[in-house]
CSV table of C-alpha atoms in Angstrom, one decimal:
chain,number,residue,atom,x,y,z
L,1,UNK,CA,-6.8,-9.1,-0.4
L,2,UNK,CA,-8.4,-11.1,-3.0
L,3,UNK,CA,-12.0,-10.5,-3.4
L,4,UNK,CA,-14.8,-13.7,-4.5
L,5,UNK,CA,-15.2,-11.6,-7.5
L,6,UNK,CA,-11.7,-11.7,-8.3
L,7,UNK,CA,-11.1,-15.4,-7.5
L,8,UNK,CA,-14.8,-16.2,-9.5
L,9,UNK,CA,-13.1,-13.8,-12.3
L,10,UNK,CA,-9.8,-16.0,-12.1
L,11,UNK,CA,-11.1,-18.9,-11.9
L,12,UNK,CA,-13.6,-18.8,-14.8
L,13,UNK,CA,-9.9,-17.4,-17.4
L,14,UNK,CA,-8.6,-20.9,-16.0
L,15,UNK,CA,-11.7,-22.9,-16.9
L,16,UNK,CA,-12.0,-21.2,-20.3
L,17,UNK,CA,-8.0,-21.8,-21.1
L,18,UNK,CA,-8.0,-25.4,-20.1
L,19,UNK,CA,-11.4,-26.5,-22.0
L,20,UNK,CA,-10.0,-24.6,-25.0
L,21,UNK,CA,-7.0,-27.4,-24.4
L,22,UNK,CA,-9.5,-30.2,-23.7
L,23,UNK,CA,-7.7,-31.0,-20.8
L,24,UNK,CA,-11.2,-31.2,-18.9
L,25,UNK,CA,-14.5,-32.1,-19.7
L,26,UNK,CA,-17.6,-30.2,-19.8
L,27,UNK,CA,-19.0,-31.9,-16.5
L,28,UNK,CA,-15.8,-31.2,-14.2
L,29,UNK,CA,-14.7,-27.4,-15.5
L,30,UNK,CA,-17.4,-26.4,-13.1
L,31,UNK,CA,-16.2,-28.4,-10.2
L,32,UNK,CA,-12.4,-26.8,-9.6
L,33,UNK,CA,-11.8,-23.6,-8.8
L,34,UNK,CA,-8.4,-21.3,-7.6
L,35,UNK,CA,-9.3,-21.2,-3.6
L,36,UNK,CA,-8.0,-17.6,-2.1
L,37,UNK,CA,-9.1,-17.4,0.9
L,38,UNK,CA,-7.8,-15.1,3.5
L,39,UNK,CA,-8.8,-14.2,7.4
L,40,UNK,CA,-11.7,-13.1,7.5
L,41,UNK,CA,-12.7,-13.7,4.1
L,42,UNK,CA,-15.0,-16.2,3.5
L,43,UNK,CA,-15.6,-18.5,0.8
L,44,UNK,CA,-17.7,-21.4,-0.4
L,45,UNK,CA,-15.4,-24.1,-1.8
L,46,UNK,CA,-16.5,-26.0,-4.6
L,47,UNK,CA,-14.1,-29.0,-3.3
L,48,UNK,CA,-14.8,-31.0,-0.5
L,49,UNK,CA,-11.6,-32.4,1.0
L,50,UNK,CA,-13.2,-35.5,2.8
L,51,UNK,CA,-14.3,-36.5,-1.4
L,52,UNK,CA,-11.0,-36.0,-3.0
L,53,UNK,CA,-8.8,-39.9,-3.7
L,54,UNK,CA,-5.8,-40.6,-5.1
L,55,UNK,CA,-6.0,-42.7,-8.6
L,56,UNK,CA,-3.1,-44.5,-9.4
L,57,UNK,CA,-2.6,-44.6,-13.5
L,58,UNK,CA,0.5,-47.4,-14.8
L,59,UNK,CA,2.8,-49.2,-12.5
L,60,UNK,CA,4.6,-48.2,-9.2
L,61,UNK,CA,8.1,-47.3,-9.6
L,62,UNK,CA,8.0,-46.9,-13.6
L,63,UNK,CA,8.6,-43.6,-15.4
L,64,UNK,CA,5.3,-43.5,-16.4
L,65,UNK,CA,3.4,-43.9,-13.0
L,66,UNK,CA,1.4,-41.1,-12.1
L,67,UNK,CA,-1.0,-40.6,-8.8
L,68,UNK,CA,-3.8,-37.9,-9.9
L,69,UNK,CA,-6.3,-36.5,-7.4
L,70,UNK,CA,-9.9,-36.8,-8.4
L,71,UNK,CA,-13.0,-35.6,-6.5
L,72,UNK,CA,-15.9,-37.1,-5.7
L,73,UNK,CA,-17.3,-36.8,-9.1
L,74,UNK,CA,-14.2,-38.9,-10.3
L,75,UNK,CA,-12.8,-35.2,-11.8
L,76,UNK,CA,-9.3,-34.6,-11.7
L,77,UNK,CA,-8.0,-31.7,-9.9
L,78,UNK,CA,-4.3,-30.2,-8.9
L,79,UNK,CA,-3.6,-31.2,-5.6
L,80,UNK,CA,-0.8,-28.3,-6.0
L,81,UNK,CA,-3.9,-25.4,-7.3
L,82,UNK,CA,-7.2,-26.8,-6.4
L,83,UNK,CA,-7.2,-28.0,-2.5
L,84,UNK,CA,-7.8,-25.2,0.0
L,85,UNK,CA,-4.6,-24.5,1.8
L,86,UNK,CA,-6.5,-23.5,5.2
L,87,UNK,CA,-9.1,-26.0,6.7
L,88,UNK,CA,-10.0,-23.2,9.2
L,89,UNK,CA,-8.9,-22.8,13.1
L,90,UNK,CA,-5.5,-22.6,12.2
L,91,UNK,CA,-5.3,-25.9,10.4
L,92,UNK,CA,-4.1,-26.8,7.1
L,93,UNK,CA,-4.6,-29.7,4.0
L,94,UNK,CA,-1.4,-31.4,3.6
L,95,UNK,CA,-1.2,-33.6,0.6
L,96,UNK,CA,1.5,-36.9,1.0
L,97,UNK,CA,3.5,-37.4,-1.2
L,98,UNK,CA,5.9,-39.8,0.1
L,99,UNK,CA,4.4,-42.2,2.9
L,100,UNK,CA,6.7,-42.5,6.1
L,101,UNK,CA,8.9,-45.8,6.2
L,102,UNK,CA,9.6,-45.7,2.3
L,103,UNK,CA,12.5,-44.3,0.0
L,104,UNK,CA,10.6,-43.9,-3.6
L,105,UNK,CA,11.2,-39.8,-4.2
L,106,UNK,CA,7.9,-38.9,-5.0
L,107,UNK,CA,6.5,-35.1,-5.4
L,108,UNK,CA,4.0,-33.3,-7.1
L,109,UNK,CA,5.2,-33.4,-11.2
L,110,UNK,CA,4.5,-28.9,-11.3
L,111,UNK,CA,5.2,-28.8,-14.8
L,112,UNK,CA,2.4,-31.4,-16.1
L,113,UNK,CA,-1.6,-30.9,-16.4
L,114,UNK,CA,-3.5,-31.1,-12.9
L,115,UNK,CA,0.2,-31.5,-11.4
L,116,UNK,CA,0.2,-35.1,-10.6
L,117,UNK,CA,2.2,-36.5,-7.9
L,118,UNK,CA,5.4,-38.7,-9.7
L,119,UNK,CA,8.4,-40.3,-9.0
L,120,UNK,CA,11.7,-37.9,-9.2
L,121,UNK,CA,14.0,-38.9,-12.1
L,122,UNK,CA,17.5,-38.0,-12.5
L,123,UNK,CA,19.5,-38.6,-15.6
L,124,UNK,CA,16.6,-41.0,-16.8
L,125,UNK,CA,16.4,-43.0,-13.9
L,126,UNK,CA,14.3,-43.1,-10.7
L,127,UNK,CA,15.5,-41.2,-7.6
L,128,UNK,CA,15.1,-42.9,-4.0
L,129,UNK,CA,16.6,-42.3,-1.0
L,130,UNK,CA,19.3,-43.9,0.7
L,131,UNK,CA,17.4,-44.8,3.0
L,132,UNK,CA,13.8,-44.4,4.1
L,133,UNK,CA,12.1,-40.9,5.5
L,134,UNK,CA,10.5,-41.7,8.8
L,135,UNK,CA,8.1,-39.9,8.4
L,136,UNK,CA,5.1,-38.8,6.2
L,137,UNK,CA,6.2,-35.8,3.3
L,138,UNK,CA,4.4,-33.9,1.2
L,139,UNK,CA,3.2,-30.2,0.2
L,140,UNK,CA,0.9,-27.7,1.5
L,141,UNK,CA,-1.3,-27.0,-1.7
L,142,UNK,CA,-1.9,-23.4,-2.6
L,143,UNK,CA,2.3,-22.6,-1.6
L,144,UNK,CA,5.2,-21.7,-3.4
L,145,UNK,CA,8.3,-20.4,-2.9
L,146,UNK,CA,9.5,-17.4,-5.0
L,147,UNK,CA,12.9,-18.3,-6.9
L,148,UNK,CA,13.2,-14.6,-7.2
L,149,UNK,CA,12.4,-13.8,-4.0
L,150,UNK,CA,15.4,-13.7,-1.3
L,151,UNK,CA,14.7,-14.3,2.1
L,152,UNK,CA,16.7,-11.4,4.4
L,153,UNK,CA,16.1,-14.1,7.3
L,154,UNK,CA,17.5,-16.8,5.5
L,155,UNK,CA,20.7,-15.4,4.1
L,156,UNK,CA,19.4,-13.8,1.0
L,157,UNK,CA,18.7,-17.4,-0.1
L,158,UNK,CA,16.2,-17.6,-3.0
L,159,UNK,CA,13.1,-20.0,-2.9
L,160,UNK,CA,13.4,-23.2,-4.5
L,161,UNK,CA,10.5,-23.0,-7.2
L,162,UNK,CA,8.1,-25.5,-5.6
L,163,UNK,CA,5.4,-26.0,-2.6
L,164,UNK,CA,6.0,-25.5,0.8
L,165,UNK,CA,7.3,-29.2,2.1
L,166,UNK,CA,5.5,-30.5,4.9
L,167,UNK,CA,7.1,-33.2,7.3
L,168,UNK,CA,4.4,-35.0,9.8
L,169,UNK,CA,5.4,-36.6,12.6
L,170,UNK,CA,1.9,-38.4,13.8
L,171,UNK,CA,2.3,-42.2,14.0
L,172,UNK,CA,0.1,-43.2,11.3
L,173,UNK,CA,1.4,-44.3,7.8
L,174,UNK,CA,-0.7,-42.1,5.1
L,175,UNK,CA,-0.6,-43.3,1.4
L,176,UNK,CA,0.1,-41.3,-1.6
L,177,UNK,CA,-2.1,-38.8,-2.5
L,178,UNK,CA,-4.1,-38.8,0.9
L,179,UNK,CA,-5.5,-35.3,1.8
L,180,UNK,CA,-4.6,-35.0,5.7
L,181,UNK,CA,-5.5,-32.3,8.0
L,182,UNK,CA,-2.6,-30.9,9.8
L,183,UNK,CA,-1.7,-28.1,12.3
L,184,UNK,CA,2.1,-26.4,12.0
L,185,UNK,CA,4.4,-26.9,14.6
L,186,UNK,CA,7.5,-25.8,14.0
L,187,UNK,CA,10.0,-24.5,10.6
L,188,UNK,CA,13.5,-25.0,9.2
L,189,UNK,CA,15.1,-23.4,7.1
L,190,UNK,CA,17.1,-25.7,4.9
L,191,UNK,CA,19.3,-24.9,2.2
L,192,UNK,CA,19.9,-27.2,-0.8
L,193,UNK,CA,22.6,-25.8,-2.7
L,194,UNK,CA,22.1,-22.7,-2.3
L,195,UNK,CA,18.1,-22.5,-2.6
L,196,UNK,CA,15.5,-22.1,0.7
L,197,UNK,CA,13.5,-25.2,1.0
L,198,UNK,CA,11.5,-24.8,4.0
L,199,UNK,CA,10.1,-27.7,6.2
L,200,UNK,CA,7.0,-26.9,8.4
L,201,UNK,CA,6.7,-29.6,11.0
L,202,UNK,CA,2.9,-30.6,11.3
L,203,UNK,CA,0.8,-33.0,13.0
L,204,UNK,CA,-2.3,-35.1,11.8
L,205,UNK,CA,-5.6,-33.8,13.5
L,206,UNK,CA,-6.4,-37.6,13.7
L,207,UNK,CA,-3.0,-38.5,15.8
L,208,UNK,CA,-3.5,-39.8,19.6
L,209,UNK,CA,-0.9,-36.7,20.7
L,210,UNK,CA,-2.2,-34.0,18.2
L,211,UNK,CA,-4.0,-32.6,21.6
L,212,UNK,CA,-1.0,-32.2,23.4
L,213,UNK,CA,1.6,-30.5,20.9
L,214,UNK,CA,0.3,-27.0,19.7
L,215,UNK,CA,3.9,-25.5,19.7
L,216,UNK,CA,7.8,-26.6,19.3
L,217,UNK,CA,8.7,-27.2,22.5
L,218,UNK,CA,5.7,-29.5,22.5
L,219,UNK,CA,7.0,-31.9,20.0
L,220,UNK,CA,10.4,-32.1,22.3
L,221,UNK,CA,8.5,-32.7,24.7
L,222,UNK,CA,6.0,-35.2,23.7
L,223,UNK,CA,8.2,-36.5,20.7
L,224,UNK,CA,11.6,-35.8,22.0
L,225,UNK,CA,14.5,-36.1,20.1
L,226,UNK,CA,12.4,-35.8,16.6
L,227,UNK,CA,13.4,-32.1,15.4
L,228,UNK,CA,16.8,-32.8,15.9
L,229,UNK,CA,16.5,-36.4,13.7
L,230,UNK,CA,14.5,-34.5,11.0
L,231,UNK,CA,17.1,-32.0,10.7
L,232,UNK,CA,19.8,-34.7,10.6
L,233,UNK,CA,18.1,-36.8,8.1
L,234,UNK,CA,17.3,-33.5,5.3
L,235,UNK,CA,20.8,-32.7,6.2
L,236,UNK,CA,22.8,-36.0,5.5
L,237,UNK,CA,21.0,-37.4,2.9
L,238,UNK,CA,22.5,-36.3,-0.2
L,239,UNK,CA,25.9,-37.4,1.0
L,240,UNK,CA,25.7,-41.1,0.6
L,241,UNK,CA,25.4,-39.8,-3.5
L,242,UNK,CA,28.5,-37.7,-3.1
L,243,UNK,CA,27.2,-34.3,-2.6
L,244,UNK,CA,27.7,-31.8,0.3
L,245,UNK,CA,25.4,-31.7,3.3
L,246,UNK,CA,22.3,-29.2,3.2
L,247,UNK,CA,22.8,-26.3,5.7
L,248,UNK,CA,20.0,-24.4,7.6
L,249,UNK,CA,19.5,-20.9,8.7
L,250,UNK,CA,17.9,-19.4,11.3
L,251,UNK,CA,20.8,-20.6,13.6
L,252,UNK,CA,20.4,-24.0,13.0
L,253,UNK,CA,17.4,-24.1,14.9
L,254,UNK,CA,13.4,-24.9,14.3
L,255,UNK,CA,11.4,-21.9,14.9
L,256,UNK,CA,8.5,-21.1,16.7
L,257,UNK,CA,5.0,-22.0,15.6
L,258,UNK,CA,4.4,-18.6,14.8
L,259,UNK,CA,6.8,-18.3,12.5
L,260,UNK,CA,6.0,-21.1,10.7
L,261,UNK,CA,2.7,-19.6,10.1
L,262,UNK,CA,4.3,-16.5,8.6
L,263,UNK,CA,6.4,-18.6,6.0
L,264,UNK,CA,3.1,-20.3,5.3
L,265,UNK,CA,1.2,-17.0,4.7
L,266,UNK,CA,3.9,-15.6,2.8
L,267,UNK,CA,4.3,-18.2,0.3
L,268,UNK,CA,0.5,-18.5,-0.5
L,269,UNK,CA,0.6,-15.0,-1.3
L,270,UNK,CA,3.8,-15.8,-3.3
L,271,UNK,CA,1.2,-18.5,-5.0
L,272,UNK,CA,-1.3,-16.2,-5.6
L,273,UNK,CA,1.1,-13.5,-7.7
L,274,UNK,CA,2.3,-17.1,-9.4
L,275,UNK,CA,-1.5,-17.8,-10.3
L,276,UNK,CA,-3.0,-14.7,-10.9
L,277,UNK,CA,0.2,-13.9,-13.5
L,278,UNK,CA,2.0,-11.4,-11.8
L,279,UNK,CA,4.8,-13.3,-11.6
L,280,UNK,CA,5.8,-15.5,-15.0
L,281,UNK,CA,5.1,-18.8,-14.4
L,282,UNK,CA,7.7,-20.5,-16.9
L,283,UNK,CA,7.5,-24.0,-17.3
L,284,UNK,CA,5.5,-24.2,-14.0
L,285,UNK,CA,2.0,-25.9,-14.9
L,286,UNK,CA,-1.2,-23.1,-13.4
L,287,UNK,CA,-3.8,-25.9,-14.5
């Protein structure tokens, strides 16, 4: 368990490295901070969620278009490192990436500066989907799963080298960048050519149905026939571009609730070990 003096102690190395790059100025170094927080340990954060806005630098759908996250000072921070994963009573910050009813590939860039939230390339060009996601996708911050790590649930798989992917099923659109509060609902456990890529099915705190669904055989209930068509849709929609369909473990099947939180707890610890060094980092961006 991570100690304040430990994350004060990491924190302050980070601050020191990324000044000495001039990636931040004087006034926001003391504003961000690496947030580990555990059960029962608390700890003040420096960020307020409510504060933190997306800032759109160049033009939508260009190579160069980027969507930072700055807080209320107008500071940049990661939306991967710097937002709290755990919003307490067993709810989470979920940032969007891609807004529900759209088809731009958009995720959080982890090998640039503050890890802004771009459009996927591939071969030079921009990625989209085939068609659009129905619903709103995006990370849990503070995540990551282990490449070298294999899952004995998940047939040894390894972890796909990025955040946890979060798909919410409330009804509103979000935007890019938005910092939602979310509770987990369900898991699956997708495999993309060979790597886990988990998606934790969540719900808004601010949808009209958040009250009613706490576990998965709430959502069938209350938004029936929606695990299945999330399932469909990560599994299907690479063919269209010629490639094989994505598999899932755990017998094809969501999980529990439960163990949806345990996939969450596990890969923020993962994160930690990533942050605090013990694992290399490679090209993966800690600032």
């Amino acid at each position: 368990m991570a100690t304040a003096v430990t994350a004060s102690a990491t924190a302050a190395t980070r601050f020191t490295r990324l000044a000495g790059a001039g990636l931040l100025r004087s006034s926001c170094r003391l504003r961000t901070a690496v947030r580990f927080q555990r059960p029962g340990l608390t700890t003040t954060a420096l960020l307020r969620p409510t504060e933190l806005k997306p800032k759109d630098l160049g033009q939508p759908e260009t190579l160069d278009y980027r969507v930072f996250l700055v807080d209320g000072g107008g500071c940049k921070i990661s939306p991967w490192h710097d937002v709290p994963l755990r919003a307490g009573d067993g709810v989470f910050h979920f940032i969007v990436e891609i807004p529900k009813e759209s088809s731009a590939k958009m995720e959080v860039a982890t090998d640039e500066a503050f890890t802004p939230i771009k459009q996927d390339t591939k071969k030079g060009n921009l990625r989209y989907y085939p068609y659009n996601i129905n619903w709103n996708y995006g990370l849990l911050p503070q995540t990551w799963e282990d490449p070298t790590a294999a899952n004995a649930d998940v047939e040894g798989a390894l972890g796909d080298n990025d955040p946890v992917d979060v798909v919410e099923i409330g009804e509103r659109r979000a935007n890019i960048g938005d910092v939602l509060k979310v509770k987990p609902l369900a898991a699956l456990a997708m495999i993309d050519e060979g790597e886990l890529d988990w998606k934790i099915v969540a719900i808004s705190l601010d949808d009209p149905k958040a009250s009613l669904v706490n576990d998965v055989d709430d959502v069938e209930e209350h938004f029936p026939g929606t695990l299945t068509a999330i399932r469909d849709w990560f599994r299907d929609y690479k063919i269209p571009d010629g490639k094989p369909a994505n598999r899932f473990g755990l017998g094809n099947k969501p999980t529990s609730k439960a163990y949806a939180l345990k996939v969450i707890e596990e890969t923020n610890e993962s994160w930690e070990k990533l942050v605090k060094r013990k694992i290399p980092a490679g090209e993966l961006s800690l600032a």
